[in-house]
PDB file of C-alpha atoms in Angstrom:
ATOM      1  CA  UNK A   1       2.191  24.491  33.886  1.00 50.00           C
ATOM      2  CA  UNK A   2       0.159  23.672  30.819  1.00 64.00           C
ATOM      3  CA  UNK A   3       2.811  25.198  28.576  1.00 67.00           C
ATOM      4  CA  UNK A   4       5.473  23.050  30.254  1.00 64.00           C
ATOM      5  CA  UNK A   5       3.371  19.899  29.838  1.00 68.00           C
ATOM      6  CA  UNK A   6       2.844  20.703  26.181  1.00 67.00           C
ATOM      7  CA  UNK A   7       6.586  21.170  25.673  1.00 67.00           C
ATOM      8  CA  UNK A   8       7.354  17.853  27.398  1.00 65.00           C
ATOM      9  CA  UNK A   9       4.763  16.127  25.227  1.00 68.00           C
ATOM     10  CA  UNK A  10       6.333  17.572  22.066  1.00 65.00           C
ATOM     11  CA  UNK A  11       9.812  16.440  23.154  1.00 61.00           C
ATOM     12  CA  UNK A  12       8.526  12.933  23.908  1.00 68.00           C
ATOM     13  CA  UNK A  13       6.831  12.780  20.502  1.00 68.00           C
ATOM     14  CA  UNK A  14      10.016  13.855  18.714  1.00 65.00           C
ATOM     15  CA  UNK A  15      12.062  11.268  20.622  1.00 66.00           C
ATOM     16  CA  UNK A  16       9.539   8.598  19.629  1.00 70.00           C
ATOM     17  CA  UNK A  17       9.741   9.615  15.968  1.00 66.00           C
ATOM     18  CA  UNK A  18      13.546   9.546  16.064  1.00 69.00           C
ATOM     19  CA  UNK A  19      13.474   6.059  17.579  1.00 76.00           C
ATOM     20  CA  UNK A  20      11.072   4.949  14.842  1.00 76.00           C
ATOM     21  CA  UNK A  21      13.528   6.154  12.188  1.00 75.00           C
ATOM     22  CA  UNK A  22      16.178   3.865  13.680  1.00 81.00           C
ATOM     23  CA  UNK A  23      13.769   0.899  13.831  1.00 85.00           C
ATOM     24  CA  UNK A  24      12.743   1.337  10.190  1.00 84.00           C
ATOM     25  CA  UNK A  25      16.383   1.595   9.160  1.00 84.00           C
ATOM     26  CA  UNK A  26      17.233  -1.631  11.018  1.00 89.00           C
ATOM     27  CA  UNK A  27      14.302  -3.460   9.386  1.00 89.00           C
ATOM     28  CA  UNK A  28      15.385  -2.343   5.914  1.00 90.00           C
ATOM     29  CA  UNK A  29      18.999  -3.305   6.562  1.00 91.00           C
ATOM     30  CA  UNK A  30      17.994  -6.748   7.828  1.00 92.00           C
ATOM     31  CA  UNK A  31      15.266  -7.757   5.362  1.00 93.00           C
ATOM     32  CA  UNK A  32      15.550  -5.398   2.383  1.00 94.00           C
ATOM     33  CA  UNK A  33      19.173  -4.262   1.911  1.00 94.00           C
ATOM     34  CA  UNK A  34      18.488  -3.827  -1.831  1.00 95.00           C
ATOM     35  CA  UNK A  35      15.252  -1.846  -1.387  1.00 94.00           C
ATOM     36  CA  UNK A  36      16.621   1.489  -2.592  1.00 94.00           C
ATOM     37  CA  UNK A  37      18.216  -0.189  -5.618  1.00 95.00           C
ATOM     38  CA  UNK A  38      14.831  -1.724  -6.466  1.00 96.00           C
ATOM     39  CA  UNK A  39      13.274   1.723  -6.197  1.00 95.00           C
ATOM     40  CA  UNK A  40      15.798   3.155  -8.636  1.00 94.00           C
ATOM     41  CA  UNK A  41      14.781   0.496 -11.184  1.00 94.00           C
ATOM     42  CA  UNK A  42      11.346   2.113 -11.437  1.00 93.00           C
ATOM     43  CA  UNK A  43      11.041   4.072 -14.666  1.00 90.00           C
ATOM     44  CA  UNK A  44      11.580   7.782 -14.104  1.00 87.00           C
ATOM     45  CA  UNK A  45       8.632   9.596 -15.661  1.00 85.00           C
ATOM     46  CA  UNK A  46      10.321  13.004 -15.434  1.00 84.00           C
ATOM     47  CA  UNK A  47      11.803  14.357 -18.644  1.00 79.00           C
ATOM     48  CA  UNK A  48      14.022  17.008 -17.075  1.00 80.00           C
ATOM     49  CA  UNK A  49      16.963  16.503 -14.740  1.00 80.00           C
ATOM     50  CA  UNK A  50      15.631  16.583 -11.185  1.00 84.00           C
ATOM     51  CA  UNK A  51      16.962  17.372  -7.736  1.00 89.00           C
ATOM     52  CA  UNK A  52      15.649  14.182  -6.131  1.00 93.00           C
ATOM     53  CA  UNK A  53      16.101  10.569  -7.209  1.00 93.00           C
ATOM     54  CA  UNK A  54      13.100   8.250  -7.540  1.00 94.00           C
ATOM     55  CA  UNK A  55      14.235   6.361  -4.411  1.00 95.00           C
ATOM     56  CA  UNK A  56      14.169   9.582  -2.373  1.00 95.00           C
ATOM     57  CA  UNK A  57      10.628  10.379  -3.506  1.00 95.00           C
ATOM     58  CA  UNK A  58       9.294   6.865  -2.852  1.00 95.00           C
ATOM     59  CA  UNK A  59      10.962   6.705   0.564  1.00 94.00           C
ATOM     60  CA  UNK A  60       9.386  10.029   1.488  1.00 94.00           C
ATOM     61  CA  UNK A  61       5.986   8.694   0.414  1.00 93.00           C
ATOM     62  CA  UNK A  62       6.433   5.653   2.670  1.00 90.00           C
ATOM     63  CA  UNK A  63       7.663   7.880   5.495  1.00 88.00           C
ATOM     64  CA  UNK A  64       4.396   9.827   5.525  1.00 90.00           C
ATOM     65  CA  UNK A  65       2.535   6.637   6.479  1.00 88.00           C
ATOM     66  CA  UNK A  66       5.226   5.074   8.670  1.00 84.00           C
ATOM     67  CA  UNK A  67       5.527   8.202  10.808  1.00 82.00           C
ATOM     68  CA  UNK A  68       1.730   8.626  10.881  1.00 81.00           C
ATOM     69  CA  UNK A  69       2.024  12.166   9.598  1.00 83.00           C
ATOM     70  CA  UNK A  70      -1.677  12.038   8.518  1.00 82.00           C
ATOM     71  CA  UNK A  71      -1.058  14.406   5.610  1.00 88.00           C
ATOM     72  CA  UNK A  72       1.636  15.746   3.305  1.00 92.00           C
ATOM     73  CA  UNK A  73       1.676  18.925   5.341  1.00 92.00           C
ATOM     74  CA  UNK A  74       2.249  16.871   8.494  1.00 89.00           C
ATOM     75  CA  UNK A  75       5.433  15.344   7.092  1.00 90.00           C
ATOM     76  CA  UNK A  76       6.530  18.746   5.797  1.00 93.00           C
ATOM     77  CA  UNK A  77       6.329  19.986   9.391  1.00 90.00           C
ATOM     78  CA  UNK A  78       8.471  17.060  10.531  1.00 86.00           C
ATOM     79  CA  UNK A  79      10.879  17.854   7.723  1.00 89.00           C
ATOM     80  CA  UNK A  80      11.500  21.264   9.276  1.00 90.00           C
ATOM     81  CA  UNK A  81      12.670  19.697  12.543  1.00 85.00           C
ATOM     82  CA  UNK A  82      16.464  19.822  12.264  1.00 86.00           C
ATOM     83  CA  UNK A  83      17.098  16.805  14.497  1.00 83.00           C
ATOM     84  CA  UNK A  84      14.599  14.658  12.612  1.00 83.00           C
ATOM     85  CA  UNK A  85      15.992  15.706   9.232  1.00 87.00           C
ATOM     86  CA  UNK A  86      19.570  15.053  10.377  1.00 87.00           C
ATOM     87  CA  UNK A  87      18.735  11.538  11.612  1.00 84.00           C
ATOM     88  CA  UNK A  88      16.735  10.799   8.462  1.00 87.00           C
ATOM     89  CA  UNK A  89      19.624  11.811   6.189  1.00 90.00           C
ATOM     90  CA  UNK A  90      22.240  10.018   8.284  1.00 87.00           C
ATOM     91  CA  UNK A  91      20.380   6.696   8.328  1.00 84.00           C
ATOM     92  CA  UNK A  92      18.849   6.588   4.847  1.00 87.00           C
ATOM     93  CA  UNK A  93      21.668   8.464   3.073  1.00 90.00           C
ATOM     94  CA  UNK A  94      19.118  10.600   1.244  1.00 92.00           C
ATOM     95  CA  UNK A  95      17.278  13.888   1.558  1.00 92.00           C
ATOM     96  CA  UNK A  96      13.629  14.272   2.525  1.00 93.00           C
ATOM     97  CA  UNK A  97      11.906  16.241  -0.278  1.00 94.00           C
ATOM     98  CA  UNK A  98       8.899  18.519   0.073  1.00 95.00           C
ATOM     99  CA  UNK A  99       5.767  16.387  -0.106  1.00 95.00           C
ATOM    100  CA  UNK A 100       4.167  18.476  -2.852  1.00 95.00           C
ATOM    101  CA  UNK A 101       7.096  17.434  -5.053  1.00 94.00           C
ATOM    102  CA  UNK A 102       6.555  13.806  -4.040  1.00 94.00           C
ATOM    103  CA  UNK A 103       2.845  14.018  -4.867  1.00 94.00           C
ATOM    104  CA  UNK A 104       3.431  15.404  -8.365  1.00 93.00           C
ATOM    105  CA  UNK A 105       5.814  12.578  -9.283  1.00 93.00           C
ATOM    106  CA  UNK A 106       3.909   9.708  -7.637  1.00 92.00           C
ATOM    107  CA  UNK A 107       0.826  10.602  -9.677  1.00 90.00           C
ATOM    108  CA  UNK A 108       2.812   9.937 -12.870  1.00 90.00           C
ATOM    109  CA  UNK A 109       4.341   6.575 -11.944  1.00 92.00           C
ATOM    110  CA  UNK A 110       2.944   3.357 -13.385  1.00 91.00           C
ATOM    111  CA  UNK A 111       0.925   1.336 -10.878  1.00 88.00           C
ATOM    112  CA  UNK A 112       2.346  -1.912 -12.262  1.00 91.00           C
ATOM    113  CA  UNK A 113       5.872  -0.898 -11.287  1.00 93.00           C
ATOM    114  CA  UNK A 114       4.861  -0.060  -7.731  1.00 93.00           C
ATOM    115  CA  UNK A 115       3.041  -3.402  -7.518  1.00 93.00           C
ATOM    116  CA  UNK A 116       6.203  -5.166  -8.627  1.00 93.00           C
ATOM    117  CA  UNK A 117       8.206  -3.406  -5.918  1.00 95.00           C
ATOM    118  CA  UNK A 118       5.692  -4.533  -3.313  1.00 94.00           C
ATOM    119  CA  UNK A 119       5.874  -8.123  -4.541  1.00 94.00           C
ATOM    120  CA  UNK A 120       9.670  -8.096  -4.403  1.00 95.00           C
ATOM    121  CA  UNK A 121       9.493  -7.197  -0.722  1.00 95.00           C
ATOM    122  CA  UNK A 122       6.815  -9.773   0.113  1.00 96.00           C
ATOM    123  CA  UNK A 123       8.681 -12.547  -1.688  1.00 96.00           C
ATOM    124  CA  UNK A 124      11.796 -11.777   0.348  1.00 96.00           C
ATOM    125  CA  UNK A 125       9.831 -12.248   3.580  1.00 95.00           C
ATOM    126  CA  UNK A 126       8.312 -15.511   2.320  1.00 95.00           C
ATOM    127  CA  UNK A 127      11.677 -16.788   1.134  1.00 95.00           C
ATOM    128  CA  UNK A 128      13.205 -15.948   4.514  1.00 94.00           C
ATOM    129  CA  UNK A 129      10.358 -17.934   6.131  1.00 94.00           C
ATOM    130  CA  UNK A 130       9.365 -14.954   8.284  1.00 94.00           C
ATOM    131  CA  UNK A 131       5.734 -16.126   8.390  1.00 95.00           C
ATOM    132  CA  UNK A 132       6.325 -19.868   8.294  1.00 94.00           C
ATOM    133  CA  UNK A 133       5.229 -20.396  11.912  1.00 94.00           C
ATOM    134  CA  UNK A 134       2.043 -18.409  11.204  1.00 95.00           C
ATOM    135  CA  UNK A 135       0.746 -20.826   8.549  1.00 96.00           C
ATOM    136  CA  UNK A 136      -2.586 -22.550   9.091  1.00 95.00           C
ATOM    137  CA  UNK A 137      -1.916 -26.075  10.360  1.00 94.00           C
ATOM    138  CA  UNK A 138       1.705 -25.527   9.484  1.00 93.00           C
ATOM    139  CA  UNK A 139       0.994 -25.649   5.757  1.00 95.00           C
ATOM    140  CA  UNK A 140      -1.138 -22.873   4.245  1.00 95.00           C
ATOM    141  CA  UNK A 141      -0.634 -19.137   4.185  1.00 97.00           C
ATOM    142  CA  UNK A 142      -3.939 -17.394   4.958  1.00 96.00           C
ATOM    143  CA  UNK A 143      -4.851 -14.854   2.280  1.00 96.00           C
ATOM    144  CA  UNK A 144      -7.862 -12.624   2.915  1.00 96.00           C
ATOM    145  CA  UNK A 145      -9.791 -11.297  -0.098  1.00 93.00           C
ATOM    146  CA  UNK A 146     -11.848  -8.163   0.440  1.00 91.00           C
ATOM    147  CA  UNK A 147     -12.744  -4.870  -1.186  1.00 89.00           C
ATOM    148  CA  UNK A 148     -12.400  -1.491   0.431  1.00 88.00           C
ATOM    149  CA  UNK A 149     -13.201   2.078  -0.504  1.00 87.00           C
ATOM    150  CA  UNK A 150     -10.246   4.318  -1.276  1.00 85.00           C
ATOM    151  CA  UNK A 151     -11.828   7.694  -1.928  1.00 84.00           C
ATOM    152  CA  UNK A 152     -15.139   9.300  -2.918  1.00 84.00           C
ATOM    153  CA  UNK A 153     -16.222  12.431  -4.767  1.00 83.00           C
ATOM    154  CA  UNK A 154     -19.332  14.527  -5.314  1.00 82.00           C
ATOM    155  CA  UNK A 155     -18.609  14.681  -9.042  1.00 83.00           C
ATOM    156  CA  UNK A 156     -16.785  12.509 -11.567  1.00 82.00           C
ATOM    157  CA  UNK A 157     -13.073  12.445 -10.819  1.00 78.00           C
ATOM    158  CA  UNK A 158     -11.860  10.450 -13.850  1.00 79.00           C
ATOM    159  CA  UNK A 159     -13.022   7.999 -16.527  1.00 77.00           C
ATOM    160  CA  UNK A 160     -12.357   5.051 -14.197  1.00 77.00           C
ATOM    161  CA  UNK A 161     -14.616   6.332 -11.398  1.00 80.00           C
ATOM    162  CA  UNK A 162     -17.257   3.949 -10.085  1.00 81.00           C
ATOM    163  CA  UNK A 163     -20.647   5.563  -9.684  1.00 80.00           C
ATOM    164  CA  UNK A 164     -24.074   4.846  -8.278  1.00 81.00           C
ATOM    165  CA  UNK A 165     -27.280   6.840  -7.985  1.00 81.00           C
ATOM    166  CA  UNK A 166     -29.461   6.873  -4.874  1.00 79.00           C
ATOM    167  CA  UNK A 167     -33.254   6.665  -4.850  1.00 81.00           C
ATOM    168  CA  UNK A 168     -33.301  10.450  -4.486  1.00 83.00           C
ATOM    169  CA  UNK A 169     -31.384  10.800  -7.740  1.00 81.00           C
ATOM    170  CA  UNK A 170     -28.046  11.816  -6.209  1.00 84.00           C
ATOM    171  CA  UNK A 171     -25.010  10.312  -7.966  1.00 83.00           C
ATOM    172  CA  UNK A 172     -21.832   9.580  -6.016  1.00 84.00           C
ATOM    173  CA  UNK A 173     -18.421   8.816  -7.507  1.00 83.00           C
ATOM    174  CA  UNK A 174     -15.769   6.677  -5.874  1.00 85.00           C
ATOM    175  CA  UNK A 175     -12.869   4.252  -6.244  1.00 86.00           C
ATOM    176  CA  UNK A 176     -12.797   0.781  -4.675  1.00 89.00           C
ATOM    177  CA  UNK A 177      -9.968  -1.728  -4.712  1.00 92.00           C
ATOM    178  CA  UNK A 178      -9.951  -5.490  -4.153  1.00 94.00           C
ATOM    179  CA  UNK A 179      -7.066  -6.653  -1.983  1.00 95.00           C
ATOM    180  CA  UNK A 180      -5.397 -10.008  -1.457  1.00 95.00           C
ATOM    181  CA  UNK A 181      -3.702  -9.781   1.933  1.00 96.00           C
ATOM    182  CA  UNK A 182      -1.485 -12.221   3.760  1.00 97.00           C
ATOM    183  CA  UNK A 183      -2.858 -12.292   7.318  1.00 97.00           C
ATOM    184  CA  UNK A 184      -1.366 -13.955  10.385  1.00 95.00           C
ATOM    185  CA  UNK A 185      -2.614 -14.846  13.890  1.00 94.00           C
ATOM    186  CA  UNK A 186      -0.167 -12.374  15.446  1.00 92.00           C
ATOM    187  CA  UNK A 187      -1.749  -9.430  13.647  1.00 93.00           C
ATOM    188  CA  UNK A 188       0.139  -8.917  10.387  1.00 93.00           C
ATOM    189  CA  UNK A 189      -1.854  -7.894   7.308  1.00 95.00           C
ATOM    190  CA  UNK A 190       0.407  -7.573   4.274  1.00 95.00           C
ATOM    191  CA  UNK A 191      -0.832  -6.710   0.796  1.00 95.00           C
ATOM    192  CA  UNK A 192       0.102  -9.264  -1.852  1.00 96.00           C
ATOM    193  CA  UNK A 193      -1.876  -7.831  -4.766  1.00 94.00           C
ATOM    194  CA  UNK A 194      -4.321  -5.010  -5.461  1.00 93.00           C
ATOM    195  CA  UNK A 195      -6.937  -5.033  -8.212  1.00 92.00           C
ATOM    196  CA  UNK A 196      -8.980  -1.937  -9.000  1.00 89.00           C
ATOM    197  CA  UNK A 197     -12.701  -2.605  -9.291  1.00 86.00           C
ATOM    198  CA  UNK A 198     -14.027  -1.493 -12.663  1.00 79.00           C
ATOM    199  CA  UNK A 199     -17.344   0.117 -13.509  1.00 71.00           C
ATOM    200  CA  UNK A 200     -19.569  -1.764 -15.981  1.00 66.00           C
ATOM    201  CA  UNK A 201     -19.649   0.179 -19.234  1.00 62.00           C
ATOM    202  CA  UNK A 202     -23.381  -0.194 -19.732  1.00 58.00           C
ATOM    203  CA  UNK A 203     -24.781   0.101 -16.207  1.00 62.00           C
ATOM    204  CA  UNK A 204     -24.195   1.427 -12.715  1.00 61.00           C
ATOM    205  CA  UNK A 205     -21.959  -0.047 -10.052  1.00 61.00           C
ATOM    206  CA  UNK A 206     -23.152  -3.353  -8.620  1.00 63.00           C
ATOM    207  CA  UNK A 207     -21.030  -4.454  -5.649  1.00 63.00           C
ATOM    208  CA  UNK A 208     -21.656  -8.175  -6.116  1.00 61.00           C
ATOM    209  CA  UNK A 209     -21.085  -8.252  -9.876  1.00 67.00           C
ATOM    210  CA  UNK A 210     -18.116  -5.850  -9.961  1.00 81.00           C
ATOM    211  CA  UNK A 211     -16.268  -7.363  -7.003  1.00 83.00           C
ATOM    212  CA  UNK A 212     -16.642 -10.903  -8.340  1.00 84.00           C
ATOM    213  CA  UNK A 213     -15.282  -9.883 -11.733  1.00 85.00           C
ATOM    214  CA  UNK A 214     -12.362  -8.161 -10.025  1.00 88.00           C
ATOM    215  CA  UNK A 215     -11.713 -11.361  -8.086  1.00 89.00           C
ATOM    216  CA  UNK A 216     -11.430 -13.340 -11.336  1.00 88.00           C
ATOM    217  CA  UNK A 217      -8.683 -10.976 -12.491  1.00 90.00           C
ATOM    218  CA  UNK A 218      -7.038 -11.000  -9.072  1.00 92.00           C
ATOM    219  CA  UNK A 219      -7.041 -14.806  -8.869  1.00 90.00           C
ATOM    220  CA  UNK A 220      -5.253 -15.081 -12.209  1.00 90.00           C
ATOM    221  CA  UNK A 221      -2.577 -12.635 -11.071  1.00 92.00           C
ATOM    222  CA  UNK A 222      -2.219 -14.366  -7.710  1.00 92.00           C
ATOM    223  CA  UNK A 223      -1.557 -17.683  -9.435  1.00 91.00           C
ATOM    224  CA  UNK A 224       0.867 -16.074 -11.880  1.00 92.00           C
ATOM    225  CA  UNK A 225       2.881 -14.117  -9.311  1.00 93.00           C
ATOM    226  CA  UNK A 226       2.842 -16.687  -6.478  1.00 94.00           C
ATOM    227  CA  UNK A 227       2.548 -20.014  -8.356  1.00 92.00           C
ATOM    228  CA  UNK A 228       4.025 -22.241  -5.643  1.00 92.00           C
ATOM    229  CA  UNK A 229       2.662 -20.525  -2.557  1.00 94.00           C
ATOM    230  CA  UNK A 230       0.227 -22.795  -0.626  1.00 94.00           C
ATOM    231  CA  UNK A 231      -2.763 -20.537   0.010  1.00 93.00           C
ATOM    232  CA  UNK A 232      -5.923 -20.778   2.097  1.00 93.00           C
ATOM    233  CA  UNK A 233      -8.420 -18.182   0.850  1.00 91.00           C
ATOM    234  CA  UNK A 234     -10.423 -16.241   3.456  1.00 93.00           C
ATOM    235  CA  UNK A 235     -13.491 -14.486   2.046  1.00 89.00           C
ATOM    236  CA  UNK A 236     -16.865 -13.118   3.151  1.00 87.00           C
ATOM    237  CA  UNK A 237     -20.400 -14.166   2.181  1.00 83.00           C
ATOM    238  CA  UNK A 238     -20.112 -12.601  -1.277  1.00 81.00           C
ATOM    239  CA  UNK A 239     -17.880 -15.398  -2.539  1.00 80.00           C
ATOM    240  CA  UNK A 240     -19.560 -18.772  -1.887  1.00 79.00           C
ATOM    241  CA  UNK A 241     -21.000 -19.124  -5.393  1.00 74.00           C
ATOM    242  CA  UNK A 242     -20.374 -21.518  -8.265  1.00 69.00           C
ATOM    243  CA  UNK A 243     -18.013 -19.230 -10.172  1.00 72.00           C
ATOM    244  CA  UNK A 244     -15.723 -18.877  -7.154  1.00 74.00           C
ATOM    245  CA  UNK A 245     -15.334 -22.625  -6.675  1.00 72.00           C
ATOM    246  CA  UNK A 246     -14.810 -23.109 -10.410  1.00 69.00           C
ATOM    247  CA  UNK A 247     -12.045 -20.510 -10.635  1.00 71.00           C
ATOM    248  CA  UNK A 248      -9.331 -22.324 -12.672  1.00 61.00           C
ATOM    249  CA  UNK A 249      -6.486 -20.918 -10.564  1.00 60.00           C
ATOM    250  CA  UNK A 250      -7.793 -22.682  -7.443  1.00 59.00           C
ATOM    251  CA  UNK A 251      -9.086 -25.943  -8.890  1.00 51.00           C
TER     252      UNK A 251
END
């Protein structure tokens, strides 16, 4: 009986994943019909002729999160399901590459180009007035500013790693990013911009100092990339200080 229940659960999960493929395809067709063309505009960092196009690799990367695969290996397992692979190819008109291949290429792409792709998509939604009814008092788009940890290490990962030392003398290494997110009352949280928090060259990581400096850079980019967007900033207790209220982009 348990084996039968497990089989039924697996079939239900596969049916759910197939349905999700259709939903994602419909969303892309409706809002972002040029998405794959935008992806192909990203500079190809590979020097040799490759089996997969940039759009195929980026779509696979998105698929890992959209299908909640939890890991590259998880999506590779899905990739081996013939029905899933058939539906994926039929709807997106592209192959699903092995995720190790995706990982190797994604690591080489320029962050600025991926940011631009994200902004293209967000601007389409704003232009189509998708979130117009979600504006505060019918006028301002609510944009939440907050930092979050991305990953941590027991030893230095790269030159850009943040680091701090505990009272016991143990040093930890990590990466944090400051996000500007469009948030709505009905639960949407959509990234507008991301700004990596930098480590001071002459001292250890200080959350207050580093995050505020990252905000200054983020504010300038927000004004540059969304100059006419009416924004209401949402921030925590770290931000009510003189420098925040004197930020030129918001005065």
